[in-house]
Amino acid sequence: MTHPILSRHSGERIWLVDSSIYVFRAWFMRRNIPFDRNRNPVNAVRGFLHFLYDFLYEQRPEQIAFAFDTSLQTSARKEIYPDYKANREPAPAELKYQFQLCRDFLDALGIVQDASVHHEADDLIGTWAEQQRSPDKQIVIVSGDKDLAQLIGTNDLWWDYGRRKPLHDGGIKSEFGVWPHQLADQLAIAGDKADNIPGIPGVGMATAAKLLKRFGNLDNLLQNTDAIGQMQIRGAKRLQNLIKEHQHTVQLSRQLTGIYCQVDGLESDLGRRPKNETRLHELCELLRLSEQQFQQWQAI
């Protein structure tokens, strides 16, 4: 069922999906693991396909693209800061296998999908958003990652599909304390433990939001550090000294938290293509899906 907030925009809608989070959610649910015909575990694929079918059935997207991550070791952010995401274990072979099956399934359905060895899925989504953005279009970013909310413009939505309602720019402000265009600055100030991005010690997202409410953006904050001590917040003088001491760390972090929107070589036509019925049937058989399920995928 279409969410009421979607009906407020009558123009063309562009759906951009952060695929990995929906694969990982299924991967970490490790009970009753199914296997394919080659005895490989396919719990992550099955979970992703459950999300995918529900999404396609309910939303009937005409313009859509799925972004995937590949190797963290070759990412542009890793070149800037070698410890970026160093707290994450490399994906095991069985998970890489399942990621590829997810991509193969999308290909068979005629849906645009892509990945880059140098840029992350966020950057692909950012590039597609910039390619497609116009006054008569609405960008809907489907993700549970708040980092991607920085891409949301006046007409757009960020939606952790299946878990929460869609958020427009004002909803993001209410949820995270800053406007979308301030999110990358907020994360640079507070740091991001999930991505191993350093911030200012002892400064969290709420305090970062207060700073950005006062100064607007990170550049203005760093140019006016003496004014921080005059703010009506607890420990203002200490906060001023911390920011002065760690300003180089914050500037480094800002290079990591911003999304790069100029990835070369991405498909710009996001319309759905004809299905590859033969390949789709092969994948359904490999994944031990029933004939009825194959027919449902044919019809979607």
Short mmCIF file of C-alpha atoms in Angstrom, two decimals:
data_model
loop_
_atom_site.label_atom_id
_atom_site.label_comp_id
_atom_site.label_asym_id
_atom_site.label_seq_id
_atom_site.Cartn_x
_atom_site.Cartn_y
_atom_site.Cartn_z
CA MET A 1 0.00 0.00 0.00
CA THR A 2 1.32 3.44 -0.94
CA HIS A 3 2.15 5.62 2.05
CA PRO A 4 -0.01 8.79 2.20
CA ILE A 5 3.03 11.08 2.13
CA LEU A 6 3.92 9.74 -1.34
CA SER A 7 0.62 10.91 -2.80
CA ARG A 8 1.50 14.54 -2.10
CA HIS A 9 3.81 14.60 -5.12
CA SER A 10 2.17 14.06 -8.50
CA GLY A 11 5.28 14.15 -10.70
CA GLU A 12 7.66 11.40 -11.74
CA ARG A 13 9.17 9.42 -8.88
CA ILE A 14 12.74 8.09 -8.90
CA TRP A 15 13.48 5.25 -6.48
CA LEU A 16 17.11 4.75 -5.37
CA VAL A 17 17.75 1.73 -3.17
CA ASP A 18 20.65 1.20 -0.79
CA SER A 19 20.69 -2.56 -1.33
CA SER A 20 23.27 -3.73 1.18
CA ILE A 21 21.29 -2.94 4.31
CA TYR A 22 18.44 -5.20 3.17
CA VAL A 23 20.89 -8.00 2.41
CA PHE A 24 22.66 -7.63 5.77
CA ARG A 25 19.43 -7.62 7.76
CA ALA A 26 18.59 -11.02 6.33
CA TRP A 27 22.19 -12.26 6.70
CA PHE A 28 22.21 -11.63 10.45
CA MET A 29 19.00 -13.59 10.96
CA ARG A 30 20.80 -16.93 11.17
CA ARG A 31 17.98 -19.31 12.11
CA ASN A 32 16.51 -21.89 9.71
CA ILE A 33 19.08 -21.14 7.01
CA PRO A 34 17.95 -22.27 3.53
CA PHE A 35 20.39 -23.69 0.97
CA ASP A 36 20.43 -23.54 -2.81
CA ARG A 37 20.75 -26.55 -5.10
CA ASN A 38 24.54 -26.40 -4.76
CA ARG A 39 24.28 -26.52 -0.95
CA ASN A 40 25.30 -22.88 -0.49
CA PRO A 41 23.45 -20.92 2.22
CA VAL A 42 21.07 -18.37 0.70
CA ASN A 43 19.44 -16.78 3.74
CA ALA A 44 20.59 -13.29 2.73
CA VAL A 45 19.32 -13.71 -0.85
CA ARG A 46 15.97 -15.05 0.30
CA GLY A 47 15.59 -12.17 2.78
CA PHE A 48 16.50 -9.61 0.15
CA LEU A 49 14.05 -11.13 -2.32
CA HIS A 50 11.29 -11.01 0.30
CA PHE A 51 11.94 -7.28 0.72
CA LEU A 52 12.23 -6.82 -3.05
CA TYR A 53 8.96 -8.56 -3.90
CA ASP A 54 6.98 -6.67 -1.26
CA PHE A 55 8.51 -3.40 -2.39
CA LEU A 56 7.88 -3.96 -6.12
CA TYR A 57 4.34 -5.24 -5.51
CA GLU A 58 3.35 -2.35 -3.24
CA GLN A 59 5.08 0.58 -4.97
CA ARG A 60 5.11 -0.46 -8.66
CA PRO A 61 8.20 1.66 -9.42
CA GLU A 62 8.85 2.65 -13.02
CA GLN A 63 12.17 4.45 -12.50
CA ILE A 64 14.44 2.59 -10.06
CA ALA A 65 18.06 1.65 -9.40
CA PHE A 66 19.81 -0.46 -6.77
CA ALA A 67 23.30 0.40 -5.49
CA PHE A 68 25.66 -2.21 -3.99
CA ASP A 69 28.96 -2.04 -2.15
CA THR A 70 31.96 -4.13 -3.19
CA SER A 71 35.39 -4.00 -1.51
CA LEU A 72 36.04 -1.60 1.34
CA GLN A 73 39.77 -1.95 0.77
CA THR A 74 39.74 -0.03 -2.51
CA SER A 75 37.33 2.77 -1.61
CA ALA A 76 38.25 6.41 -2.09
CA ARG A 77 37.58 7.10 1.60
CA LYS A 78 40.08 4.41 2.56
CA GLU A 79 42.72 6.33 0.61
CA ILE A 80 41.93 9.47 2.59
CA TYR A 81 41.80 7.72 5.97
CA PRO A 82 43.19 4.14 6.12
CA ASP A 83 41.28 3.40 9.33
CA TYR A 84 37.95 4.13 7.66
CA LYS A 85 35.62 1.19 8.48
CA ALA A 86 38.64 -0.69 9.83
CA ASN A 87 36.37 -1.99 12.59
CA ARG A 88 34.48 -4.13 10.07
CA GLU A 89 35.40 -7.69 9.19
CA PRO A 90 35.70 -8.50 5.46
CA ALA A 91 32.63 -10.19 4.03
CA PRO A 92 32.97 -14.00 4.06
CA ALA A 93 32.89 -15.84 0.73
CA GLU A 94 29.39 -17.19 1.33
CA LEU A 95 28.04 -13.65 1.78
CA LYS A 96 29.82 -12.37 -1.33
CA TYR A 97 28.21 -15.25 -3.23
CA GLN A 98 24.79 -14.15 -2.01
CA PHE A 99 25.39 -10.51 -2.89
CA GLN A 100 26.16 -11.56 -6.45
CA LEU A 101 22.97 -13.61 -6.62
CA CYS A 102 20.97 -10.56 -5.52
CA ARG A 103 22.54 -8.55 -8.33
CA ASP A 104 21.94 -11.37 -10.82
CA PHE A 105 18.28 -11.53 -9.81
CA LEU A 106 17.83 -7.79 -10.37
CA ASP A 107 19.46 -8.11 -13.78
CA ALA A 108 17.07 -10.90 -14.68
CA LEU A 109 14.14 -8.71 -13.64
CA GLY A 110 15.37 -5.91 -15.92
CA ILE A 111 16.12 -3.58 -13.02
CA VAL A 112 19.16 -1.27 -13.04
CA GLN A 113 21.80 -2.20 -10.46
CA ASP A 114 25.45 -1.23 -10.09
CA ALA A 115 28.50 -1.20 -7.84
CA SER A 116 31.95 0.39 -7.96
CA VAL A 117 35.37 -0.77 -6.76
CA HIS A 118 36.31 2.83 -5.92
CA HIS A 119 33.10 4.37 -4.64
CA GLU A 120 30.52 3.20 -2.14
CA ALA A 121 26.82 2.63 -2.73
CA ASP A 122 26.12 6.02 -1.11
CA ASP A 123 28.10 7.72 -3.87
CA LEU A 124 26.25 5.85 -6.60
CA ILE A 125 22.95 6.90 -5.09
CA GLY A 126 24.20 10.48 -4.78
CA THR A 127 25.23 10.48 -8.43
CA TRP A 128 21.90 9.09 -9.60
CA ALA A 129 20.08 11.65 -7.44
CA GLU A 130 22.01 14.50 -9.05
CA GLN A 131 21.46 13.07 -12.53
CA GLN A 132 17.72 12.75 -12.04
CA ARG A 133 16.89 15.78 -9.90
CA SER A 134 14.50 18.31 -11.41
CA PRO A 135 11.52 20.35 -10.12
CA ASP A 136 8.98 17.86 -11.49
CA LYS A 137 10.67 14.76 -10.05
CA GLN A 138 10.72 13.28 -6.57
CA ILE A 139 13.74 11.31 -5.39
CA VAL A 140 12.92 8.58 -2.88
CA ILE A 141 15.99 7.07 -1.21
CA VAL A 142 15.22 3.67 0.28
CA SER A 143 17.70 2.99 3.07
CA GLY A 144 18.11 2.57 6.80
CA ASP A 145 21.36 4.56 6.74
CA LYS A 146 20.91 8.13 7.98
CA ASP A 147 24.03 9.22 6.02
CA LEU A 148 21.96 9.12 2.83
CA ALA A 149 19.41 11.54 4.27
CA GLN A 150 21.88 14.33 3.44
CA LEU A 151 20.79 13.97 -0.20
CA ILE A 152 17.16 14.84 0.46
CA GLY A 153 15.86 17.99 -1.22
CA THR A 154 12.58 19.85 -0.79
CA ASN A 155 10.47 17.36 -2.79
CA ASP A 156 12.35 14.22 -1.79
CA LEU A 157 11.94 11.45 0.78
CA TRP A 158 14.22 9.17 2.80
CA TRP A 159 12.54 5.90 3.70
CA ASP A 160 13.74 3.00 5.84
CA TYR A 161 11.28 0.76 4.06
CA GLY A 162 9.36 -1.66 6.24
CA ARG A 163 10.58 -0.13 9.50
CA ARG A 164 9.45 3.49 9.63
CA LYS A 165 7.47 6.09 7.74
CA PRO A 166 9.04 8.12 4.90
CA LEU A 167 10.70 11.36 6.00
CA HIS A 168 10.80 14.63 4.03
CA ASP A 169 13.38 17.30 4.82
CA GLY A 170 11.37 18.59 7.79
CA GLY A 171 10.96 15.07 9.13
CA ILE A 172 14.71 14.56 8.93
CA LYS A 173 15.20 17.80 10.87
CA SER A 174 12.80 16.53 13.56
CA GLU A 175 14.44 13.10 13.67
CA PHE A 176 18.15 14.02 13.65
CA GLY A 177 18.12 17.63 14.83
CA VAL A 178 19.60 19.09 11.63
CA TRP A 179 18.47 19.75 8.06
CA PRO A 180 19.61 17.27 5.41
CA HIS A 181 22.35 19.57 4.08
CA GLN A 182 23.82 19.73 7.61
CA LEU A 183 24.00 15.98 8.24
CA ALA A 184 27.51 15.47 6.85
CA ASP A 185 28.77 18.32 9.09
CA GLN A 186 26.96 16.85 12.09
CA LEU A 187 28.57 13.44 11.54
CA ALA A 188 32.00 15.04 11.08
CA ILE A 189 31.68 16.86 14.41
CA ALA A 190 30.28 13.95 16.40
CA GLY A 191 32.09 11.16 14.55
CA ASP A 192 30.52 7.91 13.42
CA LYS A 193 31.46 4.75 15.31
CA ALA A 194 29.78 2.51 12.73
CA ASP A 195 32.19 3.75 10.05
CA ASN A 196 35.13 4.35 12.41
CA ILE A 197 35.10 8.08 11.62
CA PRO A 198 36.74 10.18 14.35
CA GLY A 199 34.93 13.18 15.77
CA ILE A 200 35.48 15.58 18.65
CA PRO A 201 35.88 13.57 21.87
CA GLY A 202 32.85 13.85 24.10
CA VAL A 203 30.69 15.59 21.50
CA GLY A 204 27.59 13.71 20.41
CA MET A 205 25.00 14.23 17.72
CA ALA A 206 22.77 16.41 19.92
CA THR A 207 25.57 18.84 20.76
CA ALA A 208 26.67 18.86 17.12
CA ALA A 209 23.10 19.80 16.18
CA LYS A 210 23.15 22.72 18.62
CA LEU A 211 26.40 23.96 17.13
CA LEU A 212 25.01 23.79 13.61
CA LYS A 213 21.81 25.53 14.65
CA ARG A 214 23.99 28.41 15.88
CA PHE A 215 26.61 28.50 13.11
CA GLY A 216 24.82 26.95 10.13
CA ASN A 217 27.69 24.86 8.79
CA LEU A 218 31.07 23.47 9.69
CA ASP A 219 33.12 26.09 7.87
CA ASN A 220 31.38 28.93 9.71
CA LEU A 221 31.81 27.07 13.00
CA LEU A 222 35.56 26.65 12.53
CA GLN A 223 35.93 30.29 11.48
CA ASN A 224 34.19 31.50 14.63
CA THR A 225 35.41 29.18 17.37
CA ASP A 226 35.77 32.04 19.86
CA ALA A 227 32.00 32.50 19.78
CA ILE A 228 31.37 28.92 20.94
CA GLY A 229 32.28 29.78 24.50
CA GLN A 230 29.50 32.39 24.58
CA MET A 231 26.76 29.90 23.74
CA GLN A 232 24.14 29.16 26.38
CA ILE A 233 24.97 25.49 26.65
CA ARG A 234 26.60 23.47 29.38
CA GLY A 235 30.41 23.39 29.18
CA ALA A 236 30.55 25.95 26.35
CA LYS A 237 34.09 27.07 27.11
CA ARG A 238 35.37 23.50 27.28
CA LEU A 239 33.58 22.75 24.02
CA GLN A 240 35.26 25.75 22.41
CA ASN A 241 38.68 24.46 23.43
CA LEU A 242 37.90 20.94 22.22
CA ILE A 243 36.88 22.15 18.79
CA LYS A 244 39.97 24.32 18.47
CA GLU A 245 42.16 21.38 19.48
CA HIS A 246 40.51 18.89 17.12
CA GLN A 247 39.62 21.06 14.13
CA HIS A 248 41.98 19.20 11.80
CA THR A 249 40.33 15.90 12.77
CA VAL A 250 36.92 17.38 12.02
CA GLN A 251 38.07 18.63 8.62
CA LEU A 252 39.41 15.16 7.80
CA SER A 253 36.18 13.56 8.97
CA ARG A 254 34.16 15.90 6.77
CA GLN A 255 35.91 14.42 3.73
CA LEU A 256 34.56 11.03 4.80
CA THR A 257 31.00 11.93 5.77
CA GLY A 258 30.10 13.80 2.58
CA ILE A 259 28.64 11.87 -0.35
CA TYR A 260 30.43 12.09 -3.70
CA CYS A 261 27.89 12.74 -6.45
CA GLN A 262 30.03 12.47 -9.60
CA VAL A 263 30.72 8.77 -10.13
CA ASP A 264 31.51 8.13 -13.79
CA GLY A 265 29.94 5.47 -15.96
CA LEU A 266 26.59 5.00 -14.24
CA GLU A 267 23.48 4.19 -16.24
CA SER A 268 21.29 7.30 -16.45
CA ASP A 269 18.15 5.63 -17.83
CA LEU A 270 16.59 4.03 -14.74
CA GLY A 271 13.49 2.69 -16.45
CA ARG A 272 12.76 -1.01 -16.12
CA ARG A 273 13.81 -3.28 -18.99
CA PRO A 274 12.19 -6.48 -20.24
CA LYS A 275 12.79 -9.48 -18.00
CA ASN A 276 15.22 -12.22 -18.98
CA GLU A 277 12.73 -15.05 -18.45
CA THR A 278 15.28 -17.82 -19.01
CA ARG A 279 17.76 -16.41 -16.51
CA LEU A 280 14.99 -15.66 -14.01
CA HIS A 281 13.81 -19.28 -14.18
CA GLU A 282 17.39 -20.55 -13.72
CA LEU A 283 17.84 -18.40 -10.61
CA CYS A 284 14.51 -19.48 -9.15
CA GLU A 285 15.48 -23.11 -9.65
CA LEU A 286 18.93 -22.53 -8.12
CA LEU A 287 17.34 -20.89 -5.08
CA ARG A 288 14.75 -23.69 -4.79
CA LEU A 289 11.85 -21.33 -5.37
CA SER A 290 8.60 -22.97 -6.41
CA GLU A 291 6.99 -22.74 -9.84
CA GLN A 292 4.32 -20.57 -8.28
CA GLN A 293 6.97 -18.19 -6.94
CA PHE A 294 8.59 -18.05 -10.39
CA GLN A 295 5.25 -17.07 -11.87
CA GLN A 296 4.84 -14.37 -9.24
CA TRP A 297 8.23 -12.92 -10.20
CA GLN A 298 7.24 -13.09 -13.85
CA ALA A 299 4.14 -11.05 -13.10
CA ILE A 300 5.71 -8.40 -10.87
#
